[in-house]
Amino acid sequence: MDNFKFHVYTEIFFGKGEIKNLPATLGKYGKNVLFAYGGGSIKKNGIYEQVMELLSETFNVVEFANIEPNPTLDSVKRGVALCRNHSIDVILAVGGGSVIDCTKAVAAARYYEGDPWDLVLDSRKITKALPIVTVLTMAGTGSEMNRGSVITNKEKMLKLGMGAPVTMPQATVIDPTYLFTLPPIQTAAGAADTFSHVLESYFKKGEDAFIQDKMSEAVMLTVIKYAPIAIKEPENYAARANLAWASSLALNGLTGNGKSGAWSIHAIEHELSAYYDLTHGVGLAILIPAWLKHILNEQSVDRIAALGVNVFKISDQQDKFEIAKKTIGAMEQFFASLGIPMRLTDVGIDEEKFELMAEKAVKYGALKHAYVPMTKEDVIQIYQLCK
Ligand code: NZQ
Ligand code: ZN
């Protein structure tokens, strides 16, 4: 197992009604709060009113609304201007990964005089950030308990990750009842995203990180058990609670630390959602089976087969390549059973940009350091398998 540093300082308030901790938590940082949210789901489901009721008497609340899915650099700039003009002390992000990610970039760019895009291109330039508190409304990205943020630059057609120790949320409220109103496709996409995060860890280099791999398998088993329940019964508390906690644990370093190499699937997906504004989790679900088919060889077969036996309960009493193929089939079937469109053509993506996206994925995703190293041609073949 490789050396690593693990310092996840986010305080978690988990469970129904835990939003009551918001005033005391925000109060540690000051009175001027930037209240960030997305396109309006929180106004429909009542979370907006709850937040305002808790804060309006004690705090000066400045609203930062309409943060879009796959948040853009323009939104980041809008947030930075609000922070500067209103002497903001703390940012409250209420939403899913897009809202939380946008606020991380805003928090850091608040203290940077140049173009915020510089910080995306080089996170070492992040030296200071405003404190961030989050209220999670969509499980999947894990952004509520990690430092990462993914920002889209529409001018340059780039969607890239950034992050530094100071951009990790100070505290997060995870109330599973806030997830009750998620539409089935977002529930499914979030589940696929959580699944993919531990899959990326599972397929990093380092065969002796046994405890990390077993935790990854536990997250995958949780998604397989509870995602279908949450889709069928959106107000099933146990399902929402398990999916939400799985989301946070899947990408806070617990399963990826101690293993080396670059991720494989996310860089290939980020190109799709940059060019086509595709829902991140949908793109991942389409790509994962194709990527596994593409990398299946003598080097990877044991790992894929282990996944099949331990997670998809495929019998180990057969040839390992047979197990691996059944594993890929089972995974594809699982995502499809959640209602996710499983072909790129189903989501309106044709071949036109395959080459361009493949080139960028390899360049920005460091895919030559992936579990199975990938070239531009490999990525094009993976896109082709998804048509
Ligand atoms: O904008 P509103 O109106 O709030 O609607 C949102 C949005 O349309 C809706 N929604 C959220 N909570 C809801 C709800 N609708 C009803 N009830 C609720 N309780 O869901 C839609 C999607 O929300 P979004 O925040 O975009 O989804 P997600 O959490 O999947 O975030 C996706 C972004 O995070 C990035 C992705 O690339 C993408 O840009 N990622 C961030 C990561 C990180 N920070 O660590 C890692 C991930 O791998 C990922 O790349
Ligand atoms: Zn993801």
Short mmCIF file of C-alpha atoms and ligand atoms in Angstrom, two decimals:
data_model
loop_
_atom_site.label_atom_id
_atom_site.label_comp_id
_atom_site.label_asym_id
_atom_site.label_seq_id
_atom_site.Cartn_x
_atom_site.Cartn_y
_atom_site.Cartn_z
CA MET A 1 0.00 0.00 0.00
CA ASP A 2 1.33 3.46 -0.91
CA ASN A 3 1.93 6.19 1.68
CA PHE A 4 -0.85 8.74 2.00
CA LYS A 5 -2.17 11.63 4.03
CA PHE A 6 -5.83 11.52 5.02
CA HIS A 7 -7.31 14.68 6.48
CA VAL A 8 -11.04 14.98 5.86
CA TYR A 9 -12.12 17.67 8.26
CA THR A 10 -15.72 18.12 7.09
CA GLU A 11 -18.12 17.97 10.01
CA ILE A 12 -21.16 15.89 9.01
CA PHE A 13 -24.65 16.44 10.42
CA PHE A 14 -26.50 13.38 9.19
CA GLY A 15 -30.22 12.68 9.45
CA LYS A 16 -33.70 14.11 9.38
CA GLY A 17 -33.93 17.60 10.86
CA GLU A 18 -30.18 18.10 11.18
CA ILE A 19 -30.44 21.39 9.32
CA LYS A 20 -31.11 22.87 12.75
CA ASN A 21 -27.33 23.01 13.15
CA LEU A 22 -26.95 25.53 10.35
CA PRO A 23 -27.11 28.80 12.33
CA ALA A 24 -24.52 27.74 14.90
CA THR A 25 -22.26 26.32 12.21
CA LEU A 26 -22.39 29.36 9.95
CA GLY A 27 -22.14 31.67 12.95
CA LYS A 28 -18.57 30.48 13.58
CA TYR A 29 -17.48 32.30 10.43
CA GLY A 30 -19.43 35.55 10.47
CA LYS A 31 -22.71 37.23 9.58
CA ASN A 32 -22.51 37.71 5.82
CA VAL A 33 -23.62 34.52 4.09
CA LEU A 34 -23.63 33.81 0.36
CA PHE A 35 -26.56 31.41 -0.14
CA ALA A 36 -25.80 29.46 -3.33
CA TYR A 37 -28.30 27.23 -5.11
CA GLY A 38 -29.25 25.85 -8.50
CA GLY A 39 -32.14 26.26 -10.90
CA GLY A 40 -34.94 26.26 -8.38
CA SER A 41 -35.59 22.69 -7.14
CA ILE A 42 -35.07 23.93 -3.57
CA LYS A 43 -37.89 26.44 -4.00
CA LYS A 44 -40.27 23.67 -5.09
CA ASN A 45 -39.46 21.24 -2.28
CA GLY A 46 -39.38 23.72 0.60
CA ILE A 47 -35.68 23.60 1.47
CA TYR A 48 -35.26 27.25 0.44
CA GLU A 49 -37.90 28.39 2.95
CA GLN A 50 -36.36 26.28 5.72
CA VAL A 51 -32.96 27.85 5.14
CA MET A 52 -34.36 31.37 5.03
CA GLU A 53 -36.36 30.83 8.20
CA LEU A 54 -33.26 29.65 10.03
CA LEU A 55 -31.00 32.42 8.78
CA SER A 56 -32.92 35.57 7.95
CA GLU A 57 -33.07 37.03 11.46
CA THR A 58 -29.43 36.59 12.42
CA PHE A 59 -27.53 36.72 9.14
CA ASN A 60 -27.19 39.01 6.14
CA VAL A 61 -28.11 36.60 3.38
CA VAL A 62 -27.02 37.31 -0.19
CA GLU A 63 -28.51 34.97 -2.79
CA PHE A 64 -26.42 33.38 -5.53
CA ALA A 65 -29.03 31.56 -7.64
CA ASN A 66 -29.22 29.71 -10.97
CA ILE A 67 -26.00 27.74 -10.78
CA GLU A 68 -26.35 25.36 -13.71
CA PRO A 69 -25.64 21.61 -13.86
CA ASN A 70 -22.01 21.26 -15.04
CA PRO A 71 -21.23 24.69 -13.55
CA THR A 72 -19.50 27.23 -15.74
CA LEU A 73 -16.66 29.67 -15.27
CA ASP A 74 -19.17 32.48 -15.85
CA SER A 75 -21.11 31.39 -12.76
CA VAL A 76 -17.89 31.28 -10.78
CA LYS A 77 -17.13 34.87 -11.78
CA ARG A 78 -20.66 35.93 -10.83
CA GLY A 79 -20.20 34.37 -7.39
CA VAL A 80 -16.81 35.99 -6.85
CA ALA A 81 -18.28 39.44 -7.61
CA LEU A 82 -21.05 38.84 -5.04
CA CYS A 83 -18.49 37.78 -2.41
CA ARG A 84 -16.42 40.91 -2.99
CA ASN A 85 -19.32 43.35 -3.20
CA HIS A 86 -21.01 42.05 -0.05
CA SER A 87 -17.94 41.23 2.10
CA ILE A 88 -19.07 37.62 2.37
CA ASP A 89 -17.72 35.68 5.38
CA VAL A 90 -18.99 32.19 4.56
CA ILE A 91 -20.62 30.38 1.63
CA LEU A 92 -23.66 28.16 2.10
CA ALA A 93 -24.10 25.78 -0.85
CA VAL A 94 -27.50 24.09 -1.00
CA GLY A 95 -27.71 21.57 -3.82
CA GLY A 96 -25.90 18.78 -5.60
CA GLY A 97 -22.39 18.54 -6.92
CA SER A 98 -22.82 21.38 -9.38
CA VAL A 99 -23.74 23.96 -6.74
CA ILE A 100 -21.13 22.73 -4.28
CA ASP A 101 -18.40 22.59 -6.95
CA CYS A 102 -19.17 26.10 -8.14
CA THR A 103 -18.88 27.46 -4.61
CA LYS A 104 -15.50 25.79 -4.11
CA ALA A 105 -14.14 27.66 -7.12
CA VAL A 106 -15.80 30.89 -5.92
CA ALA A 107 -14.37 30.45 -2.41
CA ALA A 108 -10.84 30.15 -3.76
CA ALA A 109 -11.14 32.75 -6.53
CA ARG A 110 -12.40 35.31 -4.00
CA TYR A 111 -8.77 35.66 -2.87
CA TYR A 112 -7.18 35.47 -6.32
CA GLU A 113 -6.70 38.63 -8.35
CA GLY A 114 -6.29 36.98 -11.75
CA ASP A 115 -8.75 34.97 -13.88
CA PRO A 116 -10.37 32.16 -11.80
CA TRP A 117 -9.63 29.78 -14.69
CA ASP A 118 -5.94 29.98 -13.68
CA LEU A 119 -6.89 28.14 -10.47
CA VAL A 120 -8.59 25.38 -12.44
CA LEU A 121 -5.54 24.96 -14.63
CA ASP A 122 -3.17 24.98 -11.65
CA SER A 123 -4.59 24.25 -8.20
CA ARG A 124 -1.23 25.06 -6.61
CA LYS A 125 -2.23 28.69 -7.04
CA ILE A 126 -5.02 28.21 -4.47
CA THR A 127 -3.70 29.56 -1.20
CA LYS A 128 -6.81 30.64 0.67
CA ALA A 129 -10.58 30.14 0.42
CA LEU A 130 -13.74 31.31 2.10
CA PRO A 131 -15.24 28.68 4.42
CA ILE A 132 -17.96 26.57 2.78
CA VAL A 133 -20.91 24.87 4.48
CA THR A 134 -23.13 22.60 2.37
CA VAL A 135 -26.62 21.16 2.50
CA LEU A 136 -26.78 18.16 0.20
CA THR A 137 -29.84 17.67 -2.01
CA MET A 138 -28.48 15.15 -4.51
CA ALA A 139 -26.24 12.17 -3.71
CA GLY A 140 -23.56 11.04 -6.13
CA THR A 141 -20.56 13.29 -6.57
CA GLY A 142 -19.21 13.17 -3.02
CA SER A 143 -18.43 16.89 -3.34
CA GLU A 144 -19.98 17.44 0.09
CA MET A 145 -16.99 15.75 1.74
CA ASN A 146 -14.04 16.35 -0.54
CA ARG A 147 -11.94 19.18 -1.90
CA GLY A 148 -12.65 18.61 -5.61
CA SER A 149 -14.57 20.84 -7.98
CA VAL A 150 -15.23 20.45 -11.70
CA ILE A 151 -15.71 23.62 -13.75
CA THR A 152 -16.66 24.07 -17.39
CA ASN A 153 -15.10 26.78 -19.54
CA LYS A 154 -17.58 27.22 -22.41
CA GLU A 155 -15.23 29.44 -24.42
CA LYS A 156 -12.43 26.90 -24.40
CA MET A 157 -14.80 23.88 -24.34
CA LEU A 158 -12.99 22.41 -21.36
CA LYS A 159 -14.37 20.74 -18.24
CA LEU A 160 -11.60 20.29 -15.69
CA GLY A 161 -11.13 19.50 -12.01
CA MET A 162 -9.50 21.67 -9.39
CA GLY A 163 -9.15 21.58 -5.62
CA ALA A 164 -6.96 22.21 -2.62
CA PRO A 165 -7.11 21.35 1.09
CA VAL A 166 -8.78 24.71 1.76
CA THR A 167 -11.70 24.06 -0.61
CA MET A 168 -13.09 21.15 1.41
CA PRO A 169 -16.44 22.01 3.03
CA GLN A 170 -16.15 22.84 6.73
CA ALA A 171 -19.48 21.19 7.43
CA THR A 172 -22.24 19.39 5.56
CA VAL A 173 -25.85 18.65 6.39
CA ILE A 174 -27.05 15.36 4.88
CA ASP A 175 -30.77 15.01 5.46
CA PRO A 176 -31.96 11.99 3.45
CA THR A 177 -35.49 13.43 3.27
CA TYR A 178 -34.09 16.25 1.08
CA LEU A 179 -33.43 13.63 -1.57
CA PHE A 180 -37.05 12.47 -1.73
CA THR A 181 -37.89 14.87 -4.57
CA LEU A 182 -35.06 13.80 -6.88
CA PRO A 183 -36.44 12.62 -10.24
CA PRO A 184 -35.71 8.95 -11.06
CA ILE A 185 -33.08 9.80 -13.68
CA GLN A 186 -31.12 11.98 -11.24
CA THR A 187 -31.36 9.28 -8.57
CA ALA A 188 -30.05 6.77 -11.10
CA ALA A 189 -27.31 9.11 -12.35
CA GLY A 190 -26.17 9.83 -8.79
CA ALA A 191 -26.08 6.11 -8.01
CA ALA A 192 -23.99 5.47 -11.13
CA ASP A 193 -21.64 8.28 -10.13
CA THR A 194 -21.12 6.86 -6.63
CA PHE A 195 -20.57 3.42 -8.15
CA SER A 196 -18.07 4.83 -10.62
CA HIS A 197 -16.01 6.57 -7.93
CA VAL A 198 -15.25 3.36 -6.10
CA LEU A 199 -14.82 1.56 -9.42
CA GLU A 200 -12.11 4.09 -10.29
CA SER A 201 -10.43 3.28 -6.94
CA TYR A 202 -10.85 -0.47 -7.51
CA PHE A 203 -9.03 -0.11 -10.82
CA LYS A 204 -6.14 1.99 -9.58
CA LYS A 205 -2.73 0.34 -9.33
CA GLY A 206 -1.83 -1.50 -6.12
CA GLU A 207 -3.11 -5.01 -5.50
CA ASP A 208 -2.42 -5.02 -1.74
CA ALA A 209 -4.86 -2.27 -0.70
CA PHE A 210 -7.25 -4.98 0.47
CA ILE A 211 -9.15 -2.88 2.98
CA GLN A 212 -9.75 -0.10 0.41
CA ASP A 213 -11.00 -2.63 -2.16
CA LYS A 214 -13.36 -4.24 0.36
CA MET A 215 -14.77 -0.81 1.25
CA SER A 216 -15.24 -0.15 -2.46
CA GLU A 217 -17.13 -3.42 -2.83
CA ALA A 218 -19.34 -2.42 0.14
CA VAL A 219 -20.22 0.86 -1.58
CA MET A 220 -21.06 -0.97 -4.83
CA LEU A 221 -23.23 -3.49 -2.97
CA THR A 222 -25.02 -0.60 -1.28
CA VAL A 223 -25.76 1.07 -4.61
CA ILE A 224 -26.98 -2.21 -6.12
CA LYS A 225 -29.28 -2.82 -3.14
CA TYR A 226 -30.71 0.66 -2.63
CA ALA A 227 -30.77 2.48 -5.98
CA PRO A 228 -33.65 0.37 -7.34
CA ILE A 229 -35.56 0.91 -4.08
CA ALA A 230 -35.06 4.70 -4.15
CA ILE A 231 -36.30 4.83 -7.74
CA LYS A 232 -39.37 2.73 -6.98
CA GLU A 233 -40.09 4.36 -3.62
CA PRO A 234 -38.61 7.90 -3.71
CA GLU A 235 -39.52 8.50 -0.05
CA ASN A 236 -37.87 5.36 1.31
CA TYR A 237 -35.68 6.80 4.07
CA ALA A 238 -33.34 3.81 4.41
CA ALA A 239 -32.63 3.81 0.68
CA ARG A 240 -31.96 7.56 0.53
CA ALA A 241 -29.84 7.44 3.70
CA ASN A 242 -27.66 4.58 2.50
CA LEU A 243 -27.19 6.08 -0.96
CA ALA A 244 -26.30 9.47 0.52
CA TRP A 245 -23.72 8.13 2.94
CA ALA A 246 -22.31 5.85 0.24
CA SER A 247 -21.88 8.93 -1.95
CA SER A 248 -19.85 10.75 0.70
CA LEU A 249 -17.67 7.74 1.55
CA ALA A 250 -17.01 6.86 -2.09
CA LEU A 251 -14.95 9.94 -2.83
CA ASN A 252 -13.43 11.30 0.36
CA GLY A 253 -10.16 9.42 0.04
CA LEU A 254 -11.25 6.36 2.00
CA THR A 255 -11.14 3.98 -0.96
CA GLY A 256 -8.65 5.69 -3.27
CA ASN A 257 -5.82 6.52 -0.90
CA GLY A 258 -2.94 4.07 -0.80
CA LYS A 259 -3.30 3.19 -4.48
CA SER A 260 -1.56 4.93 -7.37
CA GLY A 261 -2.18 5.96 -10.96
CA ALA A 262 -4.76 8.06 -12.75
CA TRP A 263 -8.50 7.46 -12.99
CA SER A 264 -9.75 5.96 -16.23
CA ILE A 265 -13.40 6.74 -16.93
CA HIS A 266 -14.00 10.24 -15.57
CA ALA A 267 -11.71 12.03 -18.00
CA ILE A 268 -13.47 10.31 -20.91
CA GLU A 269 -16.88 11.31 -19.49
CA HIS A 270 -15.97 14.92 -18.72
CA GLU A 271 -15.44 15.48 -22.44
CA LEU A 272 -18.98 14.28 -23.15
CA SER A 273 -20.56 16.53 -20.52
CA ALA A 274 -18.37 19.48 -21.61
CA TYR A 275 -19.44 19.29 -25.24
CA TYR A 276 -22.99 18.03 -24.84
CA ASP A 277 -24.06 19.16 -21.33
CA LEU A 278 -24.82 15.52 -20.56
CA THR A 279 -25.68 14.47 -16.98
CA HIS A 280 -22.37 13.25 -15.54
CA GLY A 281 -23.71 9.98 -14.07
CA VAL A 282 -25.51 9.07 -17.29
CA GLY A 283 -22.29 9.50 -19.26
CA LEU A 284 -20.42 7.29 -16.79
CA ALA A 285 -23.01 4.51 -16.92
CA ILE A 286 -22.78 4.47 -20.72
CA LEU A 287 -18.97 4.41 -20.69
CA ILE A 288 -18.20 1.94 -17.88
CA PRO A 289 -19.23 -1.31 -19.64
CA ALA A 290 -17.52 -0.18 -22.87
CA TRP A 291 -14.33 0.71 -21.01
CA LEU A 292 -14.30 -2.67 -19.23
CA LYS A 293 -14.82 -4.49 -22.54
CA HIS A 294 -11.94 -2.52 -24.02
CA ILE A 295 -9.46 -3.18 -21.19
CA LEU A 296 -10.29 -6.86 -20.68
CA ASN A 297 -7.02 -8.74 -21.13
CA GLU A 298 -4.61 -11.02 -19.22
CA GLN A 299 -3.57 -8.10 -17.01
CA SER A 300 -7.04 -6.99 -15.97
CA VAL A 301 -9.08 -10.17 -16.05
CA ASP A 302 -8.53 -11.20 -12.42
CA ARG A 303 -9.65 -7.80 -11.13
CA ILE A 304 -12.77 -7.72 -13.28
CA ALA A 305 -13.59 -11.30 -12.28
CA ALA A 306 -13.14 -10.44 -8.56
CA LEU A 307 -15.65 -7.63 -9.02
CA GLY A 308 -18.09 -10.07 -10.63
CA VAL A 309 -17.76 -12.71 -7.94
CA ASN A 310 -17.77 -10.36 -4.92
CA VAL A 311 -20.25 -7.73 -6.09
CA PHE A 312 -22.42 -9.27 -8.79
CA LYS A 313 -22.38 -12.74 -7.15
CA ILE A 314 -21.28 -14.53 -10.29
CA SER A 315 -20.13 -18.11 -9.70
CA ASP A 316 -16.35 -18.50 -9.54
CA GLN A 317 -16.63 -22.05 -10.85
CA GLN A 318 -15.88 -21.11 -14.46
CA ASP A 319 -13.19 -19.66 -16.70
CA LYS A 320 -12.04 -16.23 -15.50
CA PHE A 321 -12.66 -14.56 -18.89
CA GLU A 322 -16.17 -15.97 -18.83
CA ILE A 323 -16.69 -14.48 -15.34
CA ALA A 324 -15.31 -11.13 -16.52
CA LYS A 325 -17.67 -11.02 -19.54
CA LYS A 326 -20.64 -11.89 -17.34
CA THR A 327 -19.58 -9.14 -14.91
CA ILE A 328 -19.61 -6.54 -17.66
CA GLY A 329 -23.01 -7.79 -18.83
CA ALA A 330 -24.41 -7.66 -15.29
CA MET A 331 -23.18 -4.12 -14.80
CA GLU A 332 -24.69 -2.94 -18.08
CA GLN A 333 -27.97 -4.60 -17.17
CA PHE A 334 -27.93 -3.00 -13.71
CA PHE A 335 -27.52 0.54 -15.07
CA ALA A 336 -30.18 -0.06 -17.74
CA SER A 337 -32.56 -1.41 -15.06
CA LEU A 338 -32.29 2.00 -13.32
CA GLY A 339 -33.71 3.62 -16.46
CA ILE A 340 -30.43 5.10 -17.71
CA PRO A 341 -30.21 5.43 -21.51
CA MET A 342 -27.24 3.21 -22.34
CA ARG A 343 -26.19 4.35 -25.83
CA LEU A 344 -24.65 7.67 -26.86
CA THR A 345 -27.18 7.89 -29.67
CA ASP A 346 -29.95 7.71 -27.03
CA VAL A 347 -28.65 10.98 -25.56
CA GLY A 348 -28.14 12.70 -28.92
CA ILE A 349 -24.38 12.24 -29.28
CA ASP A 350 -22.94 11.18 -32.63
CA GLU A 351 -19.41 10.48 -33.86
CA GLU A 352 -18.62 14.03 -34.92
CA LYS A 353 -16.45 14.95 -31.92
CA PHE A 354 -15.09 11.53 -30.94
CA GLU A 355 -11.57 12.34 -32.12
CA LEU A 356 -11.43 15.76 -30.56
CA MET A 357 -12.84 14.54 -27.24
CA ALA A 358 -10.47 11.54 -27.19
CA GLU A 359 -7.47 13.77 -27.74
CA LYS A 360 -8.49 16.05 -24.87
CA ALA A 361 -9.36 13.17 -22.52
CA VAL A 362 -5.86 11.72 -22.95
CA LYS A 363 -4.20 15.12 -22.59
CA TYR A 364 -6.06 16.37 -19.51
CA GLY A 365 -6.84 13.02 -17.87
CA ALA A 366 -3.27 11.69 -17.75
CA LEU A 367 -4.64 8.47 -19.20
CA LYS A 368 -1.18 7.12 -19.89
CA HIS A 369 -0.96 6.61 -16.11
CA ALA A 370 -4.29 4.75 -15.86
CA TYR A 371 -4.66 1.15 -14.66
CA VAL A 372 -4.59 0.11 -18.30
CA PRO A 373 -2.82 3.02 -20.06
CA MET A 374 -4.86 4.57 -22.84
CA THR A 375 -4.05 6.44 -26.04
CA LYS A 376 -6.30 8.62 -28.15
CA GLU A 377 -7.09 5.59 -30.35
CA ASP A 378 -8.18 3.56 -27.29
CA VAL A 379 -10.56 6.31 -26.23
CA ILE A 380 -12.02 6.61 -29.73
CA GLN A 381 -12.65 2.85 -29.69
CA ILE A 382 -14.41 3.17 -26.32
CA TYR A 383 -16.66 5.95 -27.68
CA GLN A 384 -17.34 3.76 -30.73
CA LEU A 385 -18.43 0.89 -28.47
CA CYS A 386 -20.99 3.23 -26.87
CA LYS A 387 -22.71 4.31 -30.12
O1 NZQ B 1 -30.55 23.07 -10.26
P1 NZQ B 1 -31.70 22.52 -9.50
O2 NZQ B 1 -33.00 23.17 -9.84
O3 NZQ B 1 -31.45 22.47 -8.03
O4 NZQ B 1 -31.91 21.00 -10.02
C1 NZQ B 1 -30.91 20.01 -9.91
C2 NZQ B 1 -30.23 19.70 -11.25
O5 NZQ B 1 -31.08 19.99 -12.32
C3 NZQ B 1 -31.58 18.69 -9.58
N1 NZQ B 1 -31.73 18.47 -8.14
C4 NZQ B 1 -30.77 18.49 -7.18
N2 NZQ B 1 -31.30 18.17 -5.99
C5 NZQ B 1 -32.63 17.96 -6.19
C6 NZQ B 1 -32.90 18.15 -7.57
N3 NZQ B 1 -34.14 18.02 -8.08
C7 NZQ B 1 -35.14 17.68 -7.22
N4 NZQ B 1 -34.94 17.45 -5.90
C8 NZQ B 1 -33.71 17.56 -5.35
N5 NZQ B 1 -33.51 17.30 -4.05
O6 NZQ B 1 -30.70 17.69 -10.09
C9 NZQ B 1 -30.04 18.20 -11.23
C10 NZQ B 1 -28.59 17.79 -11.19
O7 NZQ B 1 -27.91 18.41 -10.12
P2 NZQ B 1 -26.32 18.50 -10.15
O8 NZQ B 1 -25.87 19.21 -8.94
O9 NZQ B 1 -25.87 18.98 -11.48
O10 NZQ B 1 -25.93 16.95 -10.09
P3 NZQ B 1 -24.68 16.23 -9.46
O11 NZQ B 1 -24.76 16.21 -7.99
O12 NZQ B 1 -24.59 14.94 -10.16
O13 NZQ B 1 -23.41 17.14 -9.88
C11 NZQ B 1 -22.82 17.02 -11.14
C12 NZQ B 1 -21.56 17.84 -11.27
O14 NZQ B 1 -20.56 17.44 -10.32
C13 NZQ B 1 -19.34 17.09 -11.02
C14 NZQ B 1 -19.86 16.63 -12.34
O15 NZQ B 1 -18.87 16.57 -13.34
C15 NZQ B 1 -20.94 17.65 -12.64
O16 NZQ B 1 -20.38 18.84 -13.12
N6 NZQ B 1 -18.55 16.15 -10.22
C16 NZQ B 1 -17.99 16.59 -9.08
C17 NZQ B 1 -17.15 15.81 -8.32
C18 NZQ B 1 -16.52 16.32 -7.07
N7 NZQ B 1 -16.67 17.57 -6.75
O17 NZQ B 1 -15.86 15.60 -6.36
C19 NZQ B 1 -16.83 14.44 -8.71
C20 NZQ B 1 -17.74 13.88 -9.72
O18 NZQ B 1 -17.10 12.81 -10.34
C21 NZQ B 1 -18.22 14.85 -10.75
O19 NZQ B 1 -17.31 15.00 -11.80
ZN ZN B 2 -18.13 11.26 -10.85
#
